[in-house]
PDB file of C-alpha atoms in Angstrom:
ATOM      1  CA  MET A   1     -15.822  22.182  30.548  1.00  0.00           C
ATOM      2  CA  SER A   2     -14.276  24.924  28.431  1.00  0.00           C
ATOM      3  CA  LYS A   3     -11.030  22.918  28.218  1.00  0.00           C
ATOM      4  CA  PHE A   4     -12.904  20.055  26.607  1.00  0.00           C
ATOM      5  CA  PHE A   5     -14.154  22.218  23.722  1.00  0.00           C
ATOM      6  CA  ASN A   6     -10.746  23.753  23.099  1.00  0.00           C
ATOM      7  CA  PRO A   7      -9.608  22.780  19.565  1.00  0.00           C
ATOM      8  CA  GLU A   8      -6.084  22.216  20.908  1.00  0.00           C
ATOM      9  CA  SER A   9      -7.239  19.712  23.534  1.00  0.00           C
ATOM     10  CA  ALA A  10      -6.026  16.123  23.471  1.00  0.00           C
ATOM     11  CA  PHE A  11      -9.494  14.878  22.507  1.00  0.00           C
ATOM     12  CA  PHE A  12      -9.780  17.026  19.383  1.00  0.00           C
ATOM     13  CA  THR A  13      -6.152  16.420  18.428  1.00  0.00           C
ATOM     14  CA  THR A  14      -6.755  12.668  18.568  1.00  0.00           C
ATOM     15  CA  ILE A  15      -9.991  12.939  16.570  1.00  0.00           C
ATOM     16  CA  ASN A  16      -8.194  15.081  13.987  1.00  0.00           C
ATOM     17  CA  LYS A  17      -5.445  12.470  13.581  1.00  0.00           C
ATOM     18  CA  ILE A  18      -8.019   9.686  13.205  1.00  0.00           C
ATOM     19  CA  VAL A  19      -9.896  11.628  10.515  1.00  0.00           C
ATOM     20  CA  ASP A  20      -6.608  12.427   8.740  1.00  0.00           C
ATOM     21  CA  THR A  21      -5.692   8.740   8.749  1.00  0.00           C
ATOM     22  CA  ILE A  22      -9.081   7.775   7.307  1.00  0.00           C
ATOM     23  CA  TRP A  23      -8.750  10.446   4.620  1.00  0.00           C
ATOM     24  CA  LEU A  24      -5.243   9.207   3.754  1.00  0.00           C
ATOM     25  CA  SER A  25      -6.621   5.684   3.392  1.00  0.00           C
ATOM     26  CA  ILE A  26      -9.286   6.925   0.997  1.00  0.00           C
ATOM     27  CA  LEU A  27      -6.706   8.860  -1.046  1.00  0.00           C
ATOM     28  CA  TRP A  28      -4.440   5.810  -1.172  1.00  0.00           C
ATOM     29  CA  THR A  29      -7.288   3.569  -2.324  1.00  0.00           C
ATOM     30  CA  VAL A  30      -8.414   5.936  -5.066  1.00  0.00           C
ATOM     31  CA  CYS A  31      -4.874   6.567  -6.316  1.00  0.00           C
ATOM     32  CA  SER A  32      -4.071   2.834  -6.292  1.00  0.00           C
ATOM     33  CA  LEU A  33      -6.956   1.816  -8.546  1.00  0.00           C
ATOM     34  CA  PRO A  34      -4.732   1.787 -11.624  1.00  0.00           C
ATOM     35  CA  LEU A  35      -2.443  -0.908 -10.256  1.00  0.00           C
ATOM     36  CA  PHE A  36       0.777   0.573 -11.613  1.00  0.00           C
ATOM     37  CA  THR A  37       0.332   3.575  -9.291  1.00  0.00           C
ATOM     38  CA  ILE A  38       0.225   1.532  -6.102  1.00  0.00           C
ATOM     39  CA  GLY A  39       3.926   2.289  -5.485  1.00  0.00           C
ATOM     40  CA  PRO A  40       3.662   6.080  -5.760  1.00  0.00           C
ATOM     41  CA  ALA A  41       0.429   6.014  -3.743  1.00  0.00           C
ATOM     42  CA  SER A  42       2.164   4.088  -0.972  1.00  0.00           C
ATOM     43  CA  CYS A  43       5.028   6.590  -0.999  1.00  0.00           C
ATOM     44  CA  GLY A  44       2.545   9.447  -0.774  1.00  0.00           C
ATOM     45  CA  LEU A  45       0.753   7.714   2.087  1.00  0.00           C
ATOM     46  CA  TYR A  46       3.962   7.268   4.048  1.00  0.00           C
ATOM     47  CA  TYR A  47       5.161  10.806   3.294  1.00  0.00           C
ATOM     48  CA  ALA A  48       1.882  12.379   4.405  1.00  0.00           C
ATOM     49  CA  THR A  49       1.641  10.167   7.492  1.00  0.00           C
ATOM     50  CA  VAL A  50       5.057  11.231   8.695  1.00  0.00           C
ATOM     51  CA  LYS A  51       4.601  14.915   7.849  1.00  0.00           C
ATOM     52  CA  VAL A  52       1.043  15.457   9.005  1.00  0.00           C
ATOM     53  CA  THR A  53      -0.030  12.768  11.425  1.00  0.00           C
ATOM     54  CA  ARG A  54       3.202  12.338  13.344  1.00  0.00           C
ATOM     55  CA  ARG A  55       4.688  15.834  13.206  1.00  0.00           C
ATOM     56  CA  SER A  56       1.489  17.897  12.791  1.00  0.00           C
ATOM     57  CA  ARG A  57       2.764  19.890   9.829  1.00  0.00           C
ATOM     58  CA  SER A  58       0.914  21.120   6.734  1.00  0.00           C
ATOM     59  CA  TYR A  59      -2.229  19.592   5.190  1.00  0.00           C
ATOM     60  CA  VAL A  60      -2.957  15.937   4.517  1.00  0.00           C
ATOM     61  CA  THR A  61      -4.054  16.114   0.875  1.00  0.00           C
ATOM     62  CA  LYS A  62      -1.286  18.524  -0.100  1.00  0.00           C
ATOM     63  CA  GLU A  63       1.432  16.362   1.454  1.00  0.00           C
ATOM     64  CA  PHE A  64      -0.021  13.138   0.012  1.00  0.00           C
ATOM     65  CA  PHE A  65       0.094  14.453  -3.532  1.00  0.00           C
ATOM     66  CA  ARG A  66       3.529  16.001  -2.980  1.00  0.00           C
ATOM     67  CA  GLY A  67       4.892  12.590  -1.964  1.00  0.00           C
ATOM     68  CA  PHE A  68       2.968  10.966  -4.822  1.00  0.00           C
ATOM     69  CA  LYS A  69       4.506  13.304  -7.408  1.00  0.00           C
ATOM     70  CA  GLN A  70       8.035  13.102  -5.991  1.00  0.00           C
ATOM     71  CA  ASN A  71       8.091   9.305  -6.177  1.00  0.00           C
ATOM     72  CA  PHE A  72       5.965   8.680  -9.255  1.00  0.00           C
ATOM     73  CA  LYS A  73       8.655   7.490 -11.692  1.00  0.00           C
ATOM     74  CA  VAL A  74      10.472   5.153  -9.326  1.00  0.00           C
ATOM     75  CA  GLY A  75       7.273   3.912  -7.700  1.00  0.00           C
ATOM     76  CA  ALA A  76       5.523   3.227 -11.000  1.00  0.00           C
ATOM     77  CA  VAL A  77       8.489   1.221 -12.307  1.00  0.00           C
ATOM     78  CA  ALA A  78       8.680  -0.758  -9.062  1.00  0.00           C
ATOM     79  CA  SER A  79       4.927  -1.411  -9.223  1.00  0.00           C
ATOM     80  CA  LEU A  80       5.171  -2.654 -12.798  1.00  0.00           C
ATOM     81  CA  ILE A  81       8.014  -5.003 -11.871  1.00  0.00           C
ATOM     82  CA  LEU A  82       5.985  -6.399  -8.975  1.00  0.00           C
ATOM     83  CA  LEU A  83       2.906  -6.787 -11.191  1.00  0.00           C
ATOM     84  CA  VAL A  84       4.911  -8.775 -13.743  1.00  0.00           C
ATOM     85  CA  TYR A  85       6.323 -10.920 -10.932  1.00  0.00           C
ATOM     86  CA  ALA A  86       2.791 -11.518  -9.588  1.00  0.00           C
ATOM     87  CA  TRP A  87       1.585 -12.520 -13.049  1.00  0.00           C
ATOM     88  CA  VAL A  88       4.478 -14.993 -13.439  1.00  0.00           C
ATOM     89  CA  LEU A  89       3.649 -16.463 -10.026  1.00  0.00           C
ATOM     90  CA  TRP A  90       0.005 -16.828 -11.030  1.00  0.00           C
ATOM     91  CA  VAL A  91       0.989 -18.686 -14.207  1.00  0.00           C
ATOM     92  CA  ASP A  92       3.297 -20.898 -12.136  1.00  0.00           C
ATOM     93  CA  PHE A  93       0.487 -21.651  -9.673  1.00  0.00           C
ATOM     94  CA  GLN A  94      -1.709 -22.706 -12.578  1.00  0.00           C
ATOM     95  CA  TYR A  95       1.069 -24.964 -13.847  1.00  0.00           C
ATOM     96  CA  SER A  96       1.602 -26.570 -10.448  1.00  0.00           C
ATOM     97  CA  ASN A  97      -2.160 -27.147 -10.084  1.00  0.00           C
ATOM     98  CA  ALA A  98      -2.238 -28.829 -13.499  1.00  0.00           C
ATOM     99  CA  LEU A  99       0.646 -31.081 -12.478  1.00  0.00           C
ATOM    100  CA  THR A 100      -1.054 -31.951  -9.192  1.00  0.00           C
ATOM    101  CA  GLU A 101      -4.337 -32.789 -10.944  1.00  0.00           C
ATOM    102  CA  ASN A 102      -2.441 -35.162 -13.251  1.00  0.00           C
ATOM    103  CA  GLY A 103      -1.125 -36.992 -10.185  1.00  0.00           C
ATOM    104  CA  GLU A 104       2.500 -35.885 -10.333  1.00  0.00           C
ATOM    105  CA  ARG A 105       4.344 -35.194  -7.066  1.00  0.00           C
ATOM    106  CA  LEU A 106       6.395 -32.461  -8.693  1.00  0.00           C
ATOM    107  CA  GLY A 107       3.272 -30.262  -8.690  1.00  0.00           C
ATOM    108  CA  SER A 108       3.249 -30.202  -4.871  1.00  0.00           C
ATOM    109  CA  VAL A 109       6.939 -29.298  -4.757  1.00  0.00           C
ATOM    110  CA  TYR A 110       6.413 -26.490  -7.258  1.00  0.00           C
ATOM    111  CA  PHE A 111       3.413 -25.281  -5.284  1.00  0.00           C
ATOM    112  CA  ILE A 112       5.527 -24.910  -2.115  1.00  0.00           C
ATOM    113  CA  ILE A 113       8.237 -23.077  -4.048  1.00  0.00           C
ATOM    114  CA  PHE A 114       5.687 -20.691  -5.553  1.00  0.00           C
ATOM    115  CA  VAL A 115       4.085 -20.035  -2.172  1.00  0.00           C
ATOM    116  CA  VAL A 116       7.511 -19.013  -0.855  1.00  0.00           C
ATOM    117  CA  GLY A 117       7.911 -16.743  -3.901  1.00  0.00           C
ATOM    118  CA  ALA A 118       4.505 -15.187  -3.228  1.00  0.00           C
ATOM    119  CA  LEU A 119       5.410 -14.566   0.414  1.00  0.00           C
ATOM    120  CA  ILE A 120       8.594 -12.833  -0.686  1.00  0.00           C
ATOM    121  CA  GLU A 121       6.563 -10.529  -2.934  1.00  0.00           C
ATOM    122  CA  ILE A 122       4.047  -9.798  -0.196  1.00  0.00           C
ATOM    123  CA  PHE A 123       6.780  -8.871   2.263  1.00  0.00           C
TER     124      PHE A 123
END
């Protein structure tokens, strides 16, 4: 029974990793609220996951913000580019819907092309 309550036991190690993962998800969500920071937040999430959860080094919050700061410039620019691309796709979807409502077949073709473009952005 004393092995079960040992903080180094497999049970407590697993619980600790689960709690760290939940905390990282909360940090990522909060830091991604301004949409242009979704890139740096994702970098921080990955950095902290590898450092803390996989290799059991350092502290979750410290490593998340370290990865966030290291990748802020590049991640913010990439996020802005993807946001502009998403806005253009949204405008294109509206255009294809307007064409489809007017009875033109070209609207359906455009819709398929824009769906492929949206899938590329998602991936």
